[in-house]
Amino acid sequence: MIDVGIIGGSGYTGGELLRLLANHPEVDVKLVTSRKLSGKPVSLVHPHLKSIYALNFEALNAKEAAERCDIIFTGVPHGTAMDWVPDLLDAGTRVIDLSSDYRLPVDVFEKTYGMKHRAPRDAIFGLPELHSEVAEAKLIGNPGCYPTGAILALAPLAHAGLVDRVVYDSKSGISGAGIEPTETSHYPNMSQNVIPYKITTHRHVPEIKQELGLLSPGIKVNFTPHVIPSVRGILTTAHVFAKEGAETTLQDREAVARIYRDFYKDAPFVRMADVVPRLGAVRGSNFCDISFEPEKGSDRIVVVSAIDNLVKGASGQAIQNMNLMAGLDQRTGLWFPGMAP
Ligand SMILES: NC(=O)c1ccc[n+]([C@@H]2O[C@H](COP(=O)([O-])OP(=O)(O)OC[C@H]3O[C@@H](n4cnc5c(N)ncnc54)[C@H](OP(=O)(O)O)[C@@H]3O)[C@@H](O)[C@H]2O)c1
């Protein structure tokens, strides 16, 4: 059995890790931390976990947590994980960080998040469909939710060198913002509404550029996020413009289908959807559904992806990484469908 711990277990990604790990055959959850709720049962803030776990939240330091675990998930705000990760690693634990502290090079992180990185460490970007090195990693920077859907939608075409520019229009459910209420998440503001935000400046753009740039140096990326009145899910529409000379290939449905099939042949969680992807088909699951539609007589092809932000966009992906780190089949504990309708 793998002994795991969750730092920041009273939040949404922590709760989702617990929900998903409840049926994992190889995992024993040893500890869950919360500063505010130490001593209280996890079911106080996650009532859906009542009777599933007999765990209380604990307030621990990194060394105390590391002594009891093989692998630790840090589901804490950015700028906070860096206070935990070095001590966890030094104590011999492997770490999967769900925050953005270890996804980017230090200079890019500091510019993007407007803060000094106090504890840089080598980490692997934890998108297993692109980085098989996760299996050997000591520290994983688990990707952001928007980048997961955006990168997976485009990686095969970028890798094939067919793309000049991609313009993303992404829509996220409100759980992407975490458990603390905000003005945006206030019901009268969110209900029956669609709210664009950080229209040209979202912090996830450098992650998307980083990963697509590795596949296709010089690729141009634009991204605009929206929040929608859904609890979970991210639907991403990628307007993809062909490189000069690649227009004919991108118009050829069979050729494009082959490119996706080949690229994702060993990626069980990426599904080429028979219909346009919808949030209802992936909700609660670790799948990323993708479809594409060439625009006749144009240099544009539109690719659509759907994920659950809390699963493939966070905790499910973290468990997929954990499986690979532990030498397990990546599907272990994650092979179930979404909660349609
Ligand atoms: N929500 C998503 O869809 C999503 C997707 C991908 C990645 N992420 C990232 O994952 C991380 C967690 O997100 P979330 O949505 O779960 O956030 P959340 O719901 O706000 O939960 C944050 C958790 O961190 C704990 N925490 C806060 N400050 C801490 C500190 N200084 N030391 C230790 N624990 C601390 C909180 O517990 P106490 O205050 O009780 O200690 C709480 O359990 C964030 O970095 C977020 O950007 C989120």
CSV table of C-alpha atoms and ligand atoms in Angstrom, one decimal:
chain,number,residue,atom,x,y,z
A,1,MET,CA,0.0,0.0,0.0
A,2,ILE,CA,1.1,3.6,-0.6
A,3,ASP,CA,0.7,5.8,2.4
A,4,VAL,CA,-0.4,9.3,1.4
A,5,GLY,CA,-1.1,12.6,3.1
A,6,ILE,CA,-2.9,15.7,2.0
A,7,ILE,CA,-1.7,19.1,3.0
A,8,GLY,CA,-4.7,21.5,2.6
A,9,GLY,CA,-7.4,18.9,2.9
A,10,SER,CA,-10.2,21.3,3.8
A,11,GLY,CA,-10.4,22.8,0.3
A,12,TYR,CA,-11.9,21.7,-2.9
A,13,THR,CA,-8.9,19.8,-4.4
A,14,GLY,CA,-8.2,18.2,-1.0
A,15,GLY,CA,-11.9,17.0,-0.8
A,16,GLU,CA,-11.7,15.7,-4.3
A,17,LEU,CA,-8.5,13.8,-3.6
A,18,LEU,CA,-10.3,12.1,-0.7
A,19,ARG,CA,-13.3,11.3,-2.8
A,20,LEU,CA,-11.3,9.8,-5.6
A,21,LEU,CA,-8.9,7.9,-3.2
A,22,ALA,CA,-11.8,6.3,-1.3
A,23,ASN,CA,-11.9,3.6,-3.9
A,24,HIS,CA,-8.2,3.4,-4.8
A,25,PRO,CA,-7.1,-0.2,-4.1
A,26,GLU,CA,-3.4,0.6,-3.4
A,27,VAL,CA,-3.7,3.7,-1.2
A,28,ASP,CA,-4.0,4.3,2.5
A,29,VAL,CA,-4.8,8.0,3.4
A,30,LYS,CA,-2.8,8.6,6.5
A,31,LEU,CA,-3.3,12.2,7.2
A,32,VAL,CA,-5.2,15.3,6.1
A,33,THR,CA,-4.2,18.8,7.3
A,34,SER,CA,-6.2,21.9,8.0
A,35,ARG,CA,-5.0,24.8,10.2
A,36,LYS,CA,-8.6,26.0,10.9
A,37,LEU,CA,-10.2,22.6,11.5
A,38,SER,CA,-7.6,20.7,13.3
A,39,GLY,CA,-9.2,18.0,15.5
A,40,LYS,CA,-12.5,18.1,13.6
A,41,PRO,CA,-13.7,15.2,11.4
A,42,VAL,CA,-13.1,15.6,7.6
A,43,SER,CA,-16.8,15.1,7.1
A,44,LEU,CA,-17.5,18.4,8.8
A,45,VAL,CA,-16.5,20.3,5.7
A,46,HIS,CA,-16.8,17.3,3.3
A,47,PRO,CA,-20.2,15.8,4.4
A,48,HIS,CA,-20.2,13.5,1.3
A,49,LEU,CA,-17.2,11.6,2.9
A,50,LYS,CA,-19.1,10.7,6.1
A,51,SER,CA,-18.7,7.0,7.0
A,52,ILE,CA,-16.1,6.7,4.2
A,53,TYR,CA,-13.2,8.1,6.3
A,54,ALA,CA,-12.7,8.0,10.0
A,55,LEU,CA,-10.1,10.8,9.8
A,56,ASN,CA,-9.8,14.0,11.7
A,57,PHE,CA,-8.0,17.0,10.3
A,58,GLU,CA,-4.6,17.6,11.8
A,59,ALA,CA,-2.3,20.6,12.1
A,60,LEU,CA,1.1,19.3,11.3
A,61,ASN,CA,4.4,20.6,10.2
A,62,ALA,CA,6.1,19.2,7.1
A,63,LYS,CA,8.5,16.9,9.0
A,64,GLU,CA,5.7,15.3,11.0
A,65,ALA,CA,3.6,14.7,7.9
A,66,ALA,CA,6.5,13.3,5.9
A,67,GLU,CA,7.3,10.7,8.6
A,68,ARG,CA,4.0,9.1,8.1
A,69,CYS,CA,3.7,9.1,4.2
A,70,ASP,CA,5.4,7.9,1.0
A,71,ILE,CA,3.7,10.5,-1.2
A,72,ILE,CA,2.2,13.8,-0.2
A,73,PHE,CA,-0.3,16.0,-2.1
A,74,THR,CA,-0.1,19.8,-1.4
A,75,GLY,CA,-3.5,21.3,-2.2
A,76,VAL,CA,-2.7,24.8,-0.9
A,77,PRO,CA,-2.7,28.3,-2.4
A,78,HIS,CA,0.2,29.4,-4.7
A,79,GLY,CA,2.9,31.0,-2.7
A,80,THR,CA,2.2,28.6,0.2
A,81,ALA,CA,3.3,25.3,-1.2
A,82,MET,CA,6.9,26.6,-1.4
A,83,ASP,CA,6.8,26.7,2.4
A,84,TRP,CA,6.1,23.0,2.6
A,85,VAL,CA,7.7,21.3,-0.4
A,86,PRO,CA,11.5,21.6,0.5
A,87,ASP,CA,11.0,20.2,4.0
A,88,LEU,CA,8.8,17.4,2.7
A,89,LEU,CA,11.4,16.5,0.0
A,90,ASP,CA,14.3,16.7,2.5
A,91,ALA,CA,12.4,14.3,4.8
A,92,GLY,CA,12.3,11.8,1.9
A,93,THR,CA,8.7,12.1,0.8
A,94,ARG,CA,7.7,12.5,-2.9
A,95,VAL,CA,5.4,15.4,-3.5
A,96,ILE,CA,2.7,16.2,-5.9
A,97,ASP,CA,2.0,20.0,-5.7
A,98,LEU,CA,-1.4,21.1,-7.0
A,99,SER,CA,-0.5,24.8,-6.7
A,100,SER,CA,1.4,26.8,-9.4
A,101,ASP,CA,4.6,27.0,-7.3
A,102,TYR,CA,6.5,24.3,-9.2
A,103,ARG,CA,5.0,24.5,-12.8
A,104,LEU,CA,7.2,27.2,-14.2
A,105,PRO,CA,10.9,28.3,-14.2
A,106,VAL,CA,11.5,30.6,-11.3
A,107,ASP,CA,11.8,33.8,-13.3
A,108,VAL,CA,8.6,33.1,-15.2
A,109,PHE,CA,6.8,32.3,-11.9
A,110,GLU,CA,8.0,35.5,-10.2
A,111,LYS,CA,6.9,37.6,-13.1
A,112,THR,CA,3.6,35.9,-13.5
A,113,TYR,CA,2.6,35.7,-9.8
A,114,GLY,CA,4.3,39.0,-8.7
A,115,MET,CA,6.2,37.4,-5.8
A,116,LYS,CA,9.6,36.1,-4.9
A,117,HIS,CA,10.0,32.3,-5.1
A,118,ARG,CA,11.4,31.4,-1.7
A,119,ALA,CA,12.3,27.8,-2.4
A,120,PRO,CA,12.9,26.7,-6.0
A,121,ARG,CA,13.3,23.0,-6.6
A,122,ASP,CA,13.6,20.8,-9.7
A,123,ALA,CA,10.1,19.6,-10.7
A,124,ILE,CA,8.4,17.7,-13.5
A,125,PHE,CA,5.4,19.3,-15.2
A,126,GLY,CA,2.8,16.7,-14.3
A,127,LEU,CA,0.9,16.3,-17.5
A,128,PRO,CA,1.5,12.5,-18.0
A,129,GLU,CA,0.3,12.5,-21.6
A,130,LEU,CA,3.3,14.7,-22.5
A,131,HIS,CA,5.8,13.9,-19.8
A,132,SER,CA,6.5,10.2,-19.1
A,133,GLU,CA,9.3,11.4,-16.7
A,134,VAL,CA,6.6,11.8,-14.0
A,135,ALA,CA,7.2,8.2,-13.2
A,136,GLU,CA,10.7,9.0,-11.7
A,137,ALA,CA,9.8,12.4,-10.3
A,138,LYS,CA,10.5,13.4,-6.7
A,139,LEU,CA,8.4,16.5,-7.1
A,140,ILE,CA,5.6,17.1,-9.6
A,141,GLY,CA,4.1,20.5,-10.4
A,142,ASN,CA,0.6,19.4,-11.2
A,143,PRO,CA,-0.7,21.5,-14.1
A,144,GLY,CA,-3.4,24.1,-13.8
A,145,CYS,CA,-6.9,23.3,-14.7
A,146,TYR,CA,-7.2,25.6,-17.8
A,147,PRO,CA,-3.8,24.5,-19.1
A,148,THR,CA,-4.7,20.9,-18.9
A,149,GLY,CA,-7.7,21.2,-21.2
A,150,ALA,CA,-6.0,23.8,-23.5
A,151,ILE,CA,-2.7,21.9,-23.9
A,152,LEU,CA,-4.4,18.5,-24.5
A,153,ALA,CA,-6.7,20.0,-27.1
A,154,LEU,CA,-3.7,21.2,-29.1
A,155,ALA,CA,-0.7,19.1,-28.4
A,156,PRO,CA,-1.0,16.7,-31.4
A,157,LEU,CA,-1.4,19.5,-33.9
A,158,ALA,CA,1.4,21.5,-32.3
A,159,HIS,CA,3.7,18.4,-32.3
A,160,ALA,CA,2.9,17.9,-36.0
A,161,GLY,CA,4.2,21.4,-36.7
A,162,LEU,CA,0.9,22.5,-38.3
A,163,VAL,CA,-0.1,25.5,-36.1
A,164,ASP,CA,0.8,29.2,-36.5
A,165,ARG,CA,-1.5,30.6,-33.8
A,166,VAL,CA,-4.1,29.3,-31.4
A,167,VAL,CA,-6.8,31.5,-29.8
A,168,TYR,CA,-8.4,29.9,-26.8
A,169,ASP,CA,-11.8,30.7,-25.4
A,170,SER,CA,-12.3,28.8,-22.2
A,171,LYS,CA,-15.2,28.5,-19.8
A,172,SER,CA,-14.9,27.2,-16.2
A,173,GLY,CA,-17.2,26.2,-13.5
A,174,ILE,CA,-16.9,28.2,-10.3
A,175,SER,CA,-15.2,25.5,-8.2
A,176,GLY,CA,-12.1,26.5,-10.1
A,177,ALA,CA,-11.8,29.5,-7.7
A,178,GLY,CA,-11.6,27.3,-4.6
A,179,ILE,CA,-13.8,27.0,-1.5
A,180,GLU,CA,-13.7,30.6,-0.3
A,181,PRO,CA,-16.7,32.7,-1.5
A,182,THR,CA,-16.0,35.8,-3.6
A,183,GLU,CA,-18.0,38.5,-5.2
A,184,THR,CA,-18.0,36.6,-8.5
A,185,SER,CA,-19.2,33.4,-6.9
A,186,HIS,CA,-22.0,35.1,-5.0
A,187,TYR,CA,-25.2,33.5,-6.3
A,188,PRO,CA,-27.0,36.6,-7.8
A,189,ASN,CA,-23.8,37.5,-9.7
A,190,MET,CA,-23.0,34.0,-11.0
A,191,SER,CA,-26.4,32.6,-11.7
A,192,GLN,CA,-27.7,33.0,-15.3
A,193,ASN,CA,-24.5,34.8,-16.2
A,194,VAL,CA,-21.2,34.3,-18.0
A,195,ILE,CA,-18.3,36.4,-16.7
A,196,PRO,CA,-15.1,37.0,-18.8
A,197,TYR,CA,-12.2,37.9,-16.6
A,198,LYS,CA,-8.4,38.5,-17.0
A,199,ILE,CA,-9.3,38.7,-20.6
A,200,THR,CA,-5.7,39.0,-21.9
A,201,THR,CA,-3.7,38.4,-18.7
A,202,HIS,CA,-4.6,35.1,-17.1
A,203,ARG,CA,-1.8,33.5,-15.0
A,204,HIS,CA,-2.2,30.2,-16.7
A,205,VAL,CA,-1.0,31.5,-20.1
A,206,PRO,CA,2.7,31.0,-19.4
A,207,GLU,CA,2.0,27.3,-18.6
A,208,ILE,CA,0.2,26.8,-21.9
A,209,LYS,CA,2.9,28.6,-23.8
A,210,GLN,CA,5.6,26.7,-22.1
A,211,GLU,CA,4.2,23.3,-23.0
A,212,LEU,CA,3.1,24.1,-26.5
A,213,GLY,CA,6.4,25.9,-27.1
A,214,LEU,CA,8.2,22.7,-26.3
A,215,LEU,CA,6.2,20.9,-29.0
A,216,SER,CA,6.3,23.7,-31.5
A,217,PRO,CA,8.8,26.5,-30.9
A,218,GLY,CA,7.4,29.9,-31.8
A,219,ILE,CA,3.7,28.9,-31.7
A,220,LYS,CA,1.5,31.9,-30.9
A,221,VAL,CA,-0.9,31.6,-28.1
A,222,ASN,CA,-3.9,33.8,-26.9
A,223,PHE,CA,-6.2,32.9,-24.1
A,224,THR,CA,-9.4,34.3,-22.6
A,225,PRO,CA,-11.2,32.7,-19.7
A,226,HIS,CA,-14.8,33.0,-18.5
A,227,VAL,CA,-16.6,31.7,-15.5
A,228,ILE,CA,-20.0,30.1,-16.0
A,229,PRO,CA,-22.8,29.1,-13.6
A,230,SER,CA,-21.6,25.5,-13.4
A,231,VAL,CA,-20.0,24.0,-10.3
A,232,ARG,CA,-17.5,21.9,-12.2
A,233,GLY,CA,-16.0,21.6,-15.7
A,234,ILE,CA,-13.9,23.5,-18.2
A,235,LEU,CA,-15.0,23.7,-21.8
A,236,THR,CA,-12.3,25.0,-24.1
A,237,THR,CA,-12.8,26.2,-27.7
A,238,ALA,CA,-9.5,26.5,-29.5
A,239,HIS,CA,-9.5,28.5,-32.7
A,240,VAL,CA,-6.4,27.0,-34.5
A,241,PHE,CA,-4.8,28.8,-37.4
A,242,ALA,CA,-2.6,26.8,-39.8
A,243,LYS,CA,1.0,27.5,-40.5
A,244,GLU,CA,1.6,28.5,-44.1
A,245,GLY,CA,1.5,25.3,-46.2
A,246,ALA,CA,-0.4,23.3,-43.5
A,247,GLU,CA,-3.9,24.5,-44.5
A,248,THR,CA,-4.7,21.5,-46.7
A,249,THR,CA,-3.7,19.0,-43.9
A,250,LEU,CA,-5.9,20.8,-41.4
A,251,GLN,CA,-8.8,20.6,-43.8
A,252,ASP,CA,-8.4,16.8,-44.1
A,253,ARG,CA,-10.5,15.2,-41.4
A,254,GLU,CA,-8.9,11.8,-41.8
A,255,ALA,CA,-5.4,13.2,-41.6
A,256,VAL,CA,-6.2,15.2,-38.5
A,257,ALA,CA,-8.0,12.2,-36.8
A,258,ARG,CA,-4.9,10.1,-37.5
A,259,ILE,CA,-2.6,12.7,-35.9
A,260,TYR,CA,-4.7,12.7,-32.7
A,261,ARG,CA,-5.1,8.9,-32.7
A,262,ASP,CA,-1.3,8.4,-33.0
A,263,PHE,CA,-0.3,11.1,-30.5
A,264,TYR,CA,-2.7,9.7,-27.8
A,265,LYS,CA,-2.4,6.0,-28.5
A,266,ASP,CA,-1.0,5.4,-25.0
A,267,ALA,CA,-3.2,8.0,-23.3
A,268,PRO,CA,-6.3,6.3,-21.9
A,269,PHE,CA,-7.8,9.4,-20.4
A,270,VAL,CA,-7.9,11.3,-23.6
A,271,ARG,CA,-10.9,10.4,-25.7
A,272,MET,CA,-11.7,11.5,-29.2
A,273,ALA,CA,-15.4,12.2,-28.8
A,274,ASP,CA,-18.0,11.1,-31.3
A,275,VAL,CA,-20.0,14.2,-30.6
A,276,VAL,CA,-18.9,17.7,-29.6
A,277,PRO,CA,-17.5,17.4,-26.0
A,278,ARG,CA,-19.8,18.4,-23.2
A,279,LEU,CA,-19.2,19.0,-19.5
A,280,GLY,CA,-21.9,16.4,-18.6
A,281,ALA,CA,-19.8,13.6,-20.2
A,282,VAL,CA,-16.7,14.2,-18.1
A,283,ARG,CA,-18.1,15.6,-14.9
A,284,GLY,CA,-16.6,13.7,-11.9
A,285,SER,CA,-14.2,11.7,-14.2
A,286,ASN,CA,-10.6,11.9,-15.2
A,287,PHE,CA,-11.3,12.0,-18.9
A,288,CYS,CA,-10.5,14.8,-21.4
A,289,ASP,CA,-12.9,14.6,-24.3
A,290,ILE,CA,-11.8,16.3,-27.6
A,291,SER,CA,-13.3,16.9,-31.0
A,292,PHE,CA,-12.4,19.0,-34.0
A,293,GLU,CA,-14.1,20.7,-36.9
A,294,PRO,CA,-12.2,22.1,-39.9
A,295,GLU,CA,-13.7,25.3,-41.4
A,296,LYS,CA,-14.3,24.8,-45.1
A,297,GLY,CA,-12.0,26.8,-47.4
A,298,SER,CA,-10.2,28.5,-44.5
A,299,ASP,CA,-7.0,28.3,-42.6
A,300,ARG,CA,-8.9,27.6,-39.3
A,301,ILE,CA,-9.8,24.4,-37.5
A,302,VAL,CA,-11.7,24.5,-34.3
A,303,VAL,CA,-10.8,22.1,-31.5
A,304,VAL,CA,-13.0,21.6,-28.4
A,305,SER,CA,-12.0,20.0,-25.2
A,306,ALA,CA,-13.9,19.2,-22.0
A,307,ILE,CA,-12.5,18.2,-18.6
A,308,ASP,CA,-13.7,18.3,-15.0
A,309,ASN,CA,-11.5,21.0,-13.4
A,310,LEU,CA,-11.3,19.2,-10.1
A,311,VAL,CA,-10.5,15.8,-11.6
A,312,LYS,CA,-8.4,15.8,-14.8
A,313,GLY,CA,-7.7,19.5,-14.0
A,314,ALA,CA,-6.4,18.8,-10.5
A,315,SER,CA,-6.9,15.9,-8.1
A,316,GLY,CA,-7.6,13.1,-10.7
A,317,GLN,CA,-4.5,14.1,-12.6
A,318,ALA,CA,-2.5,14.2,-9.4
A,319,ILE,CA,-3.6,10.6,-8.7
A,320,GLN,CA,-2.8,9.6,-12.2
A,321,ASN,CA,0.7,11.0,-11.6
A,322,MET,CA,0.9,9.2,-8.2
A,323,ASN,CA,0.0,5.9,-9.9
A,324,LEU,CA,2.8,6.4,-12.4
A,325,MET,CA,5.3,7.3,-9.7
A,326,ALA,CA,4.3,4.2,-7.8
A,327,GLY,CA,4.7,1.9,-10.9
A,328,LEU,CA,1.0,1.3,-11.1
A,329,ASP,CA,-1.3,1.3,-14.1
A,330,GLN,CA,-2.2,5.0,-14.5
A,331,ARG,CA,-5.9,4.1,-14.5
A,332,THR,CA,-5.8,2.5,-11.0
A,333,GLY,CA,-8.7,3.9,-9.0
A,334,LEU,CA,-9.6,6.4,-11.8
A,335,TRP,CA,-11.2,4.2,-14.4
A,336,PHE,CA,-14.9,5.2,-14.2
A,337,PRO,CA,-17.2,7.3,-16.3
A,338,GLY,CA,-18.5,10.8,-15.7
A,339,MET,CA,-21.8,11.6,-13.9
A,340,ALA,CA,-24.1,12.2,-16.9
A,341,PRO,CA,-26.6,13.7,-17.2
B,1,LIG,N1,-10.1,24.4,-7.7
B,1,LIG,C1,-9.5,24.0,-8.8
B,1,LIG,O1,-10.3,23.6,-9.7
B,1,LIG,C2,-8.0,23.8,-9.0
B,1,LIG,C3,-7.6,23.2,-10.1
B,1,LIG,C4,-6.2,23.1,-10.3
B,1,LIG,C5,-5.3,23.6,-9.3
B,1,LIG,N2,-5.8,24.2,-8.2
B,1,LIG,C6,-4.8,24.7,-7.2
B,1,LIG,O2,-4.8,23.8,-6.1
B,1,LIG,C7,-4.6,24.6,-4.9
B,1,LIG,C8,-5.7,24.3,-4.0
B,1,LIG,O3,-6.9,24.7,-4.6
B,1,LIG,P1,-8.4,24.6,-3.9
B,1,LIG,O4,-9.3,25.0,-5.0
B,1,LIG,O5,-8.5,23.3,-3.2
B,1,LIG,O6,-8.3,25.7,-2.8
B,1,LIG,P2,-9.2,26.0,-1.5
B,1,LIG,O7,-10.5,25.3,-1.8
B,1,LIG,O8,-9.2,27.4,-1.3
B,1,LIG,O9,-8.4,25.2,-0.4
B,1,LIG,C9,-7.1,25.6,0.0
B,1,LIG,C10,-6.6,24.7,1.2
B,1,LIG,O10,-5.3,25.2,1.5
B,1,LIG,C11,-5.3,25.3,3.0
B,1,LIG,N3,-4.3,26.4,3.3
B,1,LIG,C12,-4.4,27.7,3.0
B,1,LIG,N4,-3.4,28.4,3.3
B,1,LIG,C13,-2.5,27.4,3.9
B,1,LIG,C14,-1.2,27.5,4.5
B,1,LIG,N5,-0.6,28.7,4.6
B,1,LIG,N6,-0.6,26.3,5.0
B,1,LIG,C15,-1.3,25.2,4.9
B,1,LIG,N7,-2.5,25.0,4.3
B,1,LIG,C16,-3.1,26.2,3.8
B,1,LIG,C17,-6.7,25.5,3.4
B,1,LIG,O11,-6.9,24.9,4.7
B,1,LIG,P3,-7.0,25.7,6.1
B,1,LIG,O12,-7.2,27.1,5.8
B,1,LIG,O13,-8.1,25.0,6.8
B,1,LIG,O14,-5.6,25.3,6.7
B,1,LIG,C18,-7.5,24.7,2.4
B,1,LIG,O15,-7.6,23.4,2.8
B,1,LIG,C19,-4.5,26.0,-5.3
B,1,LIG,O16,-3.1,26.4,-5.5
B,1,LIG,C20,-5.2,26.1,-6.7
B,1,LIG,O17,-4.7,27.2,-7.5
B,1,LIG,C21,-7.2,24.4,-8.0
